[in-house]
């Protein structure tokens, strides 16, 4: 999500949600690029919870690139891309994003 007004150089929030438990992981980030996503997945998701079977994302460039595809392929993770419109197609993320924005 973002960009937001900068706070200590952080302008974005990267969010991951487990669709079964609804557990949400969110971190502030200074940039919104594939390097941030790869590091987040490795250190916050894969190392703590194991590799998921599937990752659902929007079609942002930080999710649609060769490094991201390689990470998923190497860990046998399927990548599904949600439709761009309407945002309800990725409903759980939209609910969590709305709640995070409300808290901020």
mmCIF file with all atom_site columns, C-alpha atoms in Angstrom:
data_model
loop_
_atom_site.group_PDB
_atom_site.id
_atom_site.type_symbol
_atom_site.label_atom_id
_atom_site.label_alt_id
_atom_site.label_comp_id
_atom_site.label_asym_id
_atom_site.label_entity_id
_atom_site.label_seq_id
_atom_site.pdbx_PDB_ins_code
_atom_site.Cartn_x
_atom_site.Cartn_y
_atom_site.Cartn_z
_atom_site.occupancy
_atom_site.B_iso_or_equiv
_atom_site.pdbx_formal_charge
_atom_site.auth_seq_id
_atom_site.auth_comp_id
_atom_site.auth_asym_id
_atom_site.auth_atom_id
_atom_site.pdbx_PDB_model_num
ATOM 1   C CA . UNK A 1 1   ? 0.000   0.000   0.000   1.00 0.00 ? 1   UNK A CA 1
ATOM 2   C CA . UNK A 1 2   ? 1.111   3.551   -0.476  1.00 0.00 ? 2   UNK A CA 1
ATOM 3   C CA . UNK A 1 3   ? 2.741   5.830   -0.957  1.00 0.00 ? 3   UNK A CA 1
ATOM 4   C CA . UNK A 1 4   ? 1.837   7.407   2.369   1.00 0.00 ? 4   UNK A CA 1
ATOM 5   C CA . UNK A 1 5   ? 3.295   10.578  3.874   1.00 0.00 ? 5   UNK A CA 1
ATOM 6   C CA . UNK A 1 6   ? 6.872   9.677   4.804   1.00 0.00 ? 6   UNK A CA 1
ATOM 7   C CA . UNK A 1 7   ? 7.571   8.599   8.383   1.00 0.00 ? 7   UNK A CA 1
ATOM 8   C CA . UNK A 1 8   ? 11.283  8.068   9.044   1.00 0.00 ? 8   UNK A CA 1
ATOM 9   C CA . UNK A 1 9   ? 11.675  7.445   5.313   1.00 0.00 ? 9   UNK A CA 1
ATOM 10  C CA . UNK A 1 10  ? 8.987   4.763   5.164   1.00 0.00 ? 10  UNK A CA 1
ATOM 11  C CA . UNK A 1 11  ? 6.271   5.428   2.588   1.00 0.00 ? 11  UNK A CA 1
ATOM 12  C CA . UNK A 1 12  ? 4.805   1.999   1.830   1.00 0.00 ? 12  UNK A CA 1
ATOM 13  C CA . UNK A 1 13  ? 3.338   -0.967  3.669   1.00 0.00 ? 13  UNK A CA 1
ATOM 14  C CA . UNK A 1 14  ? 3.770   -4.513  2.390   1.00 0.00 ? 14  UNK A CA 1
ATOM 15  C CA . UNK A 1 15  ? 0.955   -6.828  3.503   1.00 0.00 ? 15  UNK A CA 1
ATOM 16  C CA . UNK A 1 16  ? 0.654   -10.630 3.417   1.00 0.00 ? 16  UNK A CA 1
ATOM 17  C CA . UNK A 1 17  ? -2.423  -12.510 4.616   1.00 0.00 ? 17  UNK A CA 1
ATOM 18  C CA . UNK A 1 18  ? -3.020  -16.187 5.237   1.00 0.00 ? 18  UNK A CA 1
ATOM 19  C CA . UNK A 1 19  ? -6.415  -16.852 3.680   1.00 0.00 ? 19  UNK A CA 1
ATOM 20  C CA . UNK A 1 20  ? -7.228  -19.726 6.063   1.00 0.00 ? 20  UNK A CA 1
ATOM 21  C CA . UNK A 1 21  ? -6.343  -18.208 9.445   1.00 0.00 ? 21  UNK A CA 1
ATOM 22  C CA . UNK A 1 22  ? -6.642  -14.553 8.335   1.00 0.00 ? 22  UNK A CA 1
ATOM 23  C CA . UNK A 1 23  ? -3.248  -13.933 9.999   1.00 0.00 ? 23  UNK A CA 1
ATOM 24  C CA . UNK A 1 24  ? -1.812  -10.688 8.657   1.00 0.00 ? 24  UNK A CA 1
ATOM 25  C CA . UNK A 1 25  ? 1.846   -9.744  8.365   1.00 0.00 ? 25  UNK A CA 1
ATOM 26  C CA . UNK A 1 26  ? 2.606   -6.121  7.477   1.00 0.00 ? 26  UNK A CA 1
ATOM 27  C CA . UNK A 1 27  ? 5.856   -4.185  7.374   1.00 0.00 ? 27  UNK A CA 1
ATOM 28  C CA . UNK A 1 28  ? 6.691   -0.583  6.527   1.00 0.00 ? 28  UNK A CA 1
ATOM 29  C CA . UNK A 1 29  ? 9.040   -0.167  3.578   1.00 0.00 ? 29  UNK A CA 1
ATOM 30  C CA . UNK A 1 30  ? 10.980  2.698   2.063   1.00 0.00 ? 30  UNK A CA 1
ATOM 31  C CA . UNK A 1 31  ? 10.516  1.477   -1.495  1.00 0.00 ? 31  UNK A CA 1
ATOM 32  C CA . UNK A 1 32  ? 8.025   -0.630  -3.366  1.00 0.00 ? 32  UNK A CA 1
ATOM 33  C CA . UNK A 1 33  ? 10.151  -2.945  -5.477  1.00 0.00 ? 33  UNK A CA 1
ATOM 34  C CA . UNK A 1 34  ? 10.828  -6.630  -6.002  1.00 0.00 ? 34  UNK A CA 1
ATOM 35  C CA . UNK A 1 35  ? 13.861  -6.647  -3.674  1.00 0.00 ? 35  UNK A CA 1
ATOM 36  C CA . UNK A 1 36  ? 11.676  -5.632  -0.726  1.00 0.00 ? 36  UNK A CA 1
ATOM 37  C CA . UNK A 1 37  ? 9.109   -8.300  -1.607  1.00 0.00 ? 37  UNK A CA 1
ATOM 38  C CA . UNK A 1 38  ? 11.742  -11.047 -1.946  1.00 0.00 ? 38  UNK A CA 1
ATOM 39  C CA . UNK A 1 39  ? 13.380  -10.157 1.371   1.00 0.00 ? 39  UNK A CA 1
ATOM 40  C CA . UNK A 1 40  ? 9.980   -9.974  3.084   1.00 0.00 ? 40  UNK A CA 1
ATOM 41  C CA . UNK A 1 41  ? 8.922   -13.379 1.789   1.00 0.00 ? 41  UNK A CA 1
ATOM 42  C CA . UNK A 1 42  ? 12.208  -15.041 2.750   1.00 0.00 ? 42  UNK A CA 1
ATOM 43  C CA . UNK A 1 43  ? 12.587  -13.516 6.219   1.00 0.00 ? 43  UNK A CA 1
ATOM 44  C CA . UNK A 1 44  ? 8.996   -12.925 7.341   1.00 0.00 ? 44  UNK A CA 1
ATOM 45  C CA . UNK A 1 45  ? 7.029   -15.690 5.661   1.00 0.00 ? 45  UNK A CA 1
ATOM 46  C CA . UNK A 1 46  ? 9.083   -18.658 4.433   1.00 0.00 ? 46  UNK A CA 1
ATOM 47  C CA . UNK A 1 47  ? 11.476  -18.774 7.402   1.00 0.00 ? 47  UNK A CA 1
ATOM 48  C CA . UNK A 1 48  ? 8.730   -18.393 10.017  1.00 0.00 ? 48  UNK A CA 1
ATOM 49  C CA . UNK A 1 49  ? 5.780   -20.270 8.551   1.00 0.00 ? 49  UNK A CA 1
ATOM 50  C CA . UNK A 1 50  ? 7.260   -22.394 5.779   1.00 0.00 ? 50  UNK A CA 1
ATOM 51  C CA . UNK A 1 51  ? 6.528   -22.037 2.097   1.00 0.00 ? 51  UNK A CA 1
ATOM 52  C CA . UNK A 1 52  ? 2.892   -21.591 1.157   1.00 0.00 ? 52  UNK A CA 1
ATOM 53  C CA . UNK A 1 53  ? 1.369   -23.634 -1.629  1.00 0.00 ? 53  UNK A CA 1
ATOM 54  C CA . UNK A 1 54  ? 0.069   -20.552 -3.403  1.00 0.00 ? 54  UNK A CA 1
ATOM 55  C CA . UNK A 1 55  ? 0.651   -16.808 -3.367  1.00 0.00 ? 55  UNK A CA 1
ATOM 56  C CA . UNK A 1 56  ? -2.058  -14.551 -4.733  1.00 0.00 ? 56  UNK A CA 1
ATOM 57  C CA . UNK A 1 57  ? -0.991  -11.044 -5.692  1.00 0.00 ? 57  UNK A CA 1
ATOM 58  C CA . UNK A 1 58  ? -2.026  -8.171  -7.862  1.00 0.00 ? 58  UNK A CA 1
ATOM 59  C CA . UNK A 1 59  ? -0.103  -7.596  -11.083 1.00 0.00 ? 59  UNK A CA 1
ATOM 60  C CA . UNK A 1 60  ? 2.310   -5.024  -9.680  1.00 0.00 ? 60  UNK A CA 1
ATOM 61  C CA . UNK A 1 61  ? 5.793   -5.063  -11.167 1.00 0.00 ? 61  UNK A CA 1
ATOM 62  C CA . UNK A 1 62  ? 7.233   -6.081  -7.792  1.00 0.00 ? 62  UNK A CA 1
ATOM 63  C CA . UNK A 1 63  ? 5.310   -9.381  -8.190  1.00 0.00 ? 63  UNK A CA 1
ATOM 64  C CA . UNK A 1 64  ? 5.702   -9.836  -11.943 1.00 0.00 ? 64  UNK A CA 1
ATOM 65  C CA . UNK A 1 65  ? 9.427   -10.238 -12.560 1.00 0.00 ? 65  UNK A CA 1
ATOM 66  C CA . UNK A 1 66  ? 11.971  -12.978 -13.102 1.00 0.00 ? 66  UNK A CA 1
ATOM 67  C CA . UNK A 1 67  ? 13.449  -12.885 -9.569  1.00 0.00 ? 67  UNK A CA 1
ATOM 68  C CA . UNK A 1 68  ? 10.030  -13.279 -7.937  1.00 0.00 ? 68  UNK A CA 1
ATOM 69  C CA . UNK A 1 69  ? 9.110   -16.083 -10.331 1.00 0.00 ? 69  UNK A CA 1
ATOM 70  C CA . UNK A 1 70  ? 12.431  -17.834 -9.624  1.00 0.00 ? 70  UNK A CA 1
ATOM 71  C CA . UNK A 1 71  ? 11.933  -17.644 -5.844  1.00 0.00 ? 71  UNK A CA 1
ATOM 72  C CA . UNK A 1 72  ? 8.479   -19.166 -6.146  1.00 0.00 ? 72  UNK A CA 1
ATOM 73  C CA . UNK A 1 73  ? 9.597   -21.820 -8.628  1.00 0.00 ? 73  UNK A CA 1
ATOM 74  C CA . UNK A 1 74  ? 12.560  -22.827 -6.422  1.00 0.00 ? 74  UNK A CA 1
ATOM 75  C CA . UNK A 1 75  ? 10.223  -23.203 -3.436  1.00 0.00 ? 75  UNK A CA 1
ATOM 76  C CA . UNK A 1 76  ? 7.435   -24.922 -5.415  1.00 0.00 ? 76  UNK A CA 1
ATOM 77  C CA . UNK A 1 77  ? 4.971   -22.113 -4.775  1.00 0.00 ? 77  UNK A CA 1
ATOM 78  C CA . UNK A 1 78  ? 2.192   -21.449 -7.281  1.00 0.00 ? 78  UNK A CA 1
ATOM 79  C CA . UNK A 1 79  ? 1.567   -17.809 -8.198  1.00 0.00 ? 79  UNK A CA 1
ATOM 80  C CA . UNK A 1 80  ? -1.940  -16.628 -8.962  1.00 0.00 ? 80  UNK A CA 1
ATOM 81  C CA . UNK A 1 81  ? -2.654  -13.081 -10.066 1.00 0.00 ? 81  UNK A CA 1
ATOM 82  C CA . UNK A 1 82  ? -5.907  -11.474 -8.995  1.00 0.00 ? 82  UNK A CA 1
ATOM 83  C CA . UNK A 1 83  ? -7.880  -9.491  -11.507 1.00 0.00 ? 83  UNK A CA 1
ATOM 84  C CA . UNK A 1 84  ? -7.184  -5.792  -11.508 1.00 0.00 ? 84  UNK A CA 1
ATOM 85  C CA . UNK A 1 85  ? -10.789 -4.665  -11.251 1.00 0.00 ? 85  UNK A CA 1
ATOM 86  C CA . UNK A 1 86  ? -12.896 -4.845  -9.182  1.00 0.00 ? 86  UNK A CA 1
ATOM 87  C CA . UNK A 1 87  ? -10.726 -4.743  -6.034  1.00 0.00 ? 87  UNK A CA 1
ATOM 88  C CA . UNK A 1 88  ? -13.234 -7.098  -4.374  1.00 0.00 ? 88  UNK A CA 1
ATOM 89  C CA . UNK A 1 89  ? -11.611 -9.913  -6.335  1.00 0.00 ? 89  UNK A CA 1
ATOM 90  C CA . UNK A 1 90  ? -8.847  -9.782  -3.723  1.00 0.00 ? 90  UNK A CA 1
ATOM 91  C CA . UNK A 1 91  ? -11.335 -9.181  -0.903  1.00 0.00 ? 91  UNK A CA 1
ATOM 92  C CA . UNK A 1 92  ? -9.412  -10.344 2.175   1.00 0.00 ? 92  UNK A CA 1
ATOM 93  C CA . UNK A 1 93  ? -6.493  -8.078  1.307   1.00 0.00 ? 93  UNK A CA 1
ATOM 94  C CA . UNK A 1 94  ? -8.833  -5.139  0.744   1.00 0.00 ? 94  UNK A CA 1
ATOM 95  C CA . UNK A 1 95  ? -10.431 -5.662  4.182   1.00 0.00 ? 95  UNK A CA 1
ATOM 96  C CA . UNK A 1 96  ? -7.022  -5.840  5.873   1.00 0.00 ? 96  UNK A CA 1
ATOM 97  C CA . UNK A 1 97  ? -5.706  -2.833  3.967   1.00 0.00 ? 97  UNK A CA 1
ATOM 98  C CA . UNK A 1 98  ? -8.758  -0.809  4.961   1.00 0.00 ? 98  UNK A CA 1
ATOM 99  C CA . UNK A 1 99  ? -8.230  -1.736  8.635   1.00 0.00 ? 99  UNK A CA 1
ATOM 100 C CA . UNK A 1 100 ? -4.521  -0.847  8.504   1.00 0.00 ? 100 UNK A CA 1
ATOM 101 C CA . UNK A 1 101 ? -5.351  2.532   6.937   1.00 0.00 ? 101 UNK A CA 1
ATOM 102 C CA . UNK A 1 102 ? -7.970  3.141   9.635   1.00 0.00 ? 102 UNK A CA 1
ATOM 103 C CA . UNK A 1 103 ? -5.421  2.430   12.379  1.00 0.00 ? 103 UNK A CA 1
ATOM 104 C CA . UNK A 1 104 ? -2.870  4.767   10.795  1.00 0.00 ? 104 UNK A CA 1
#
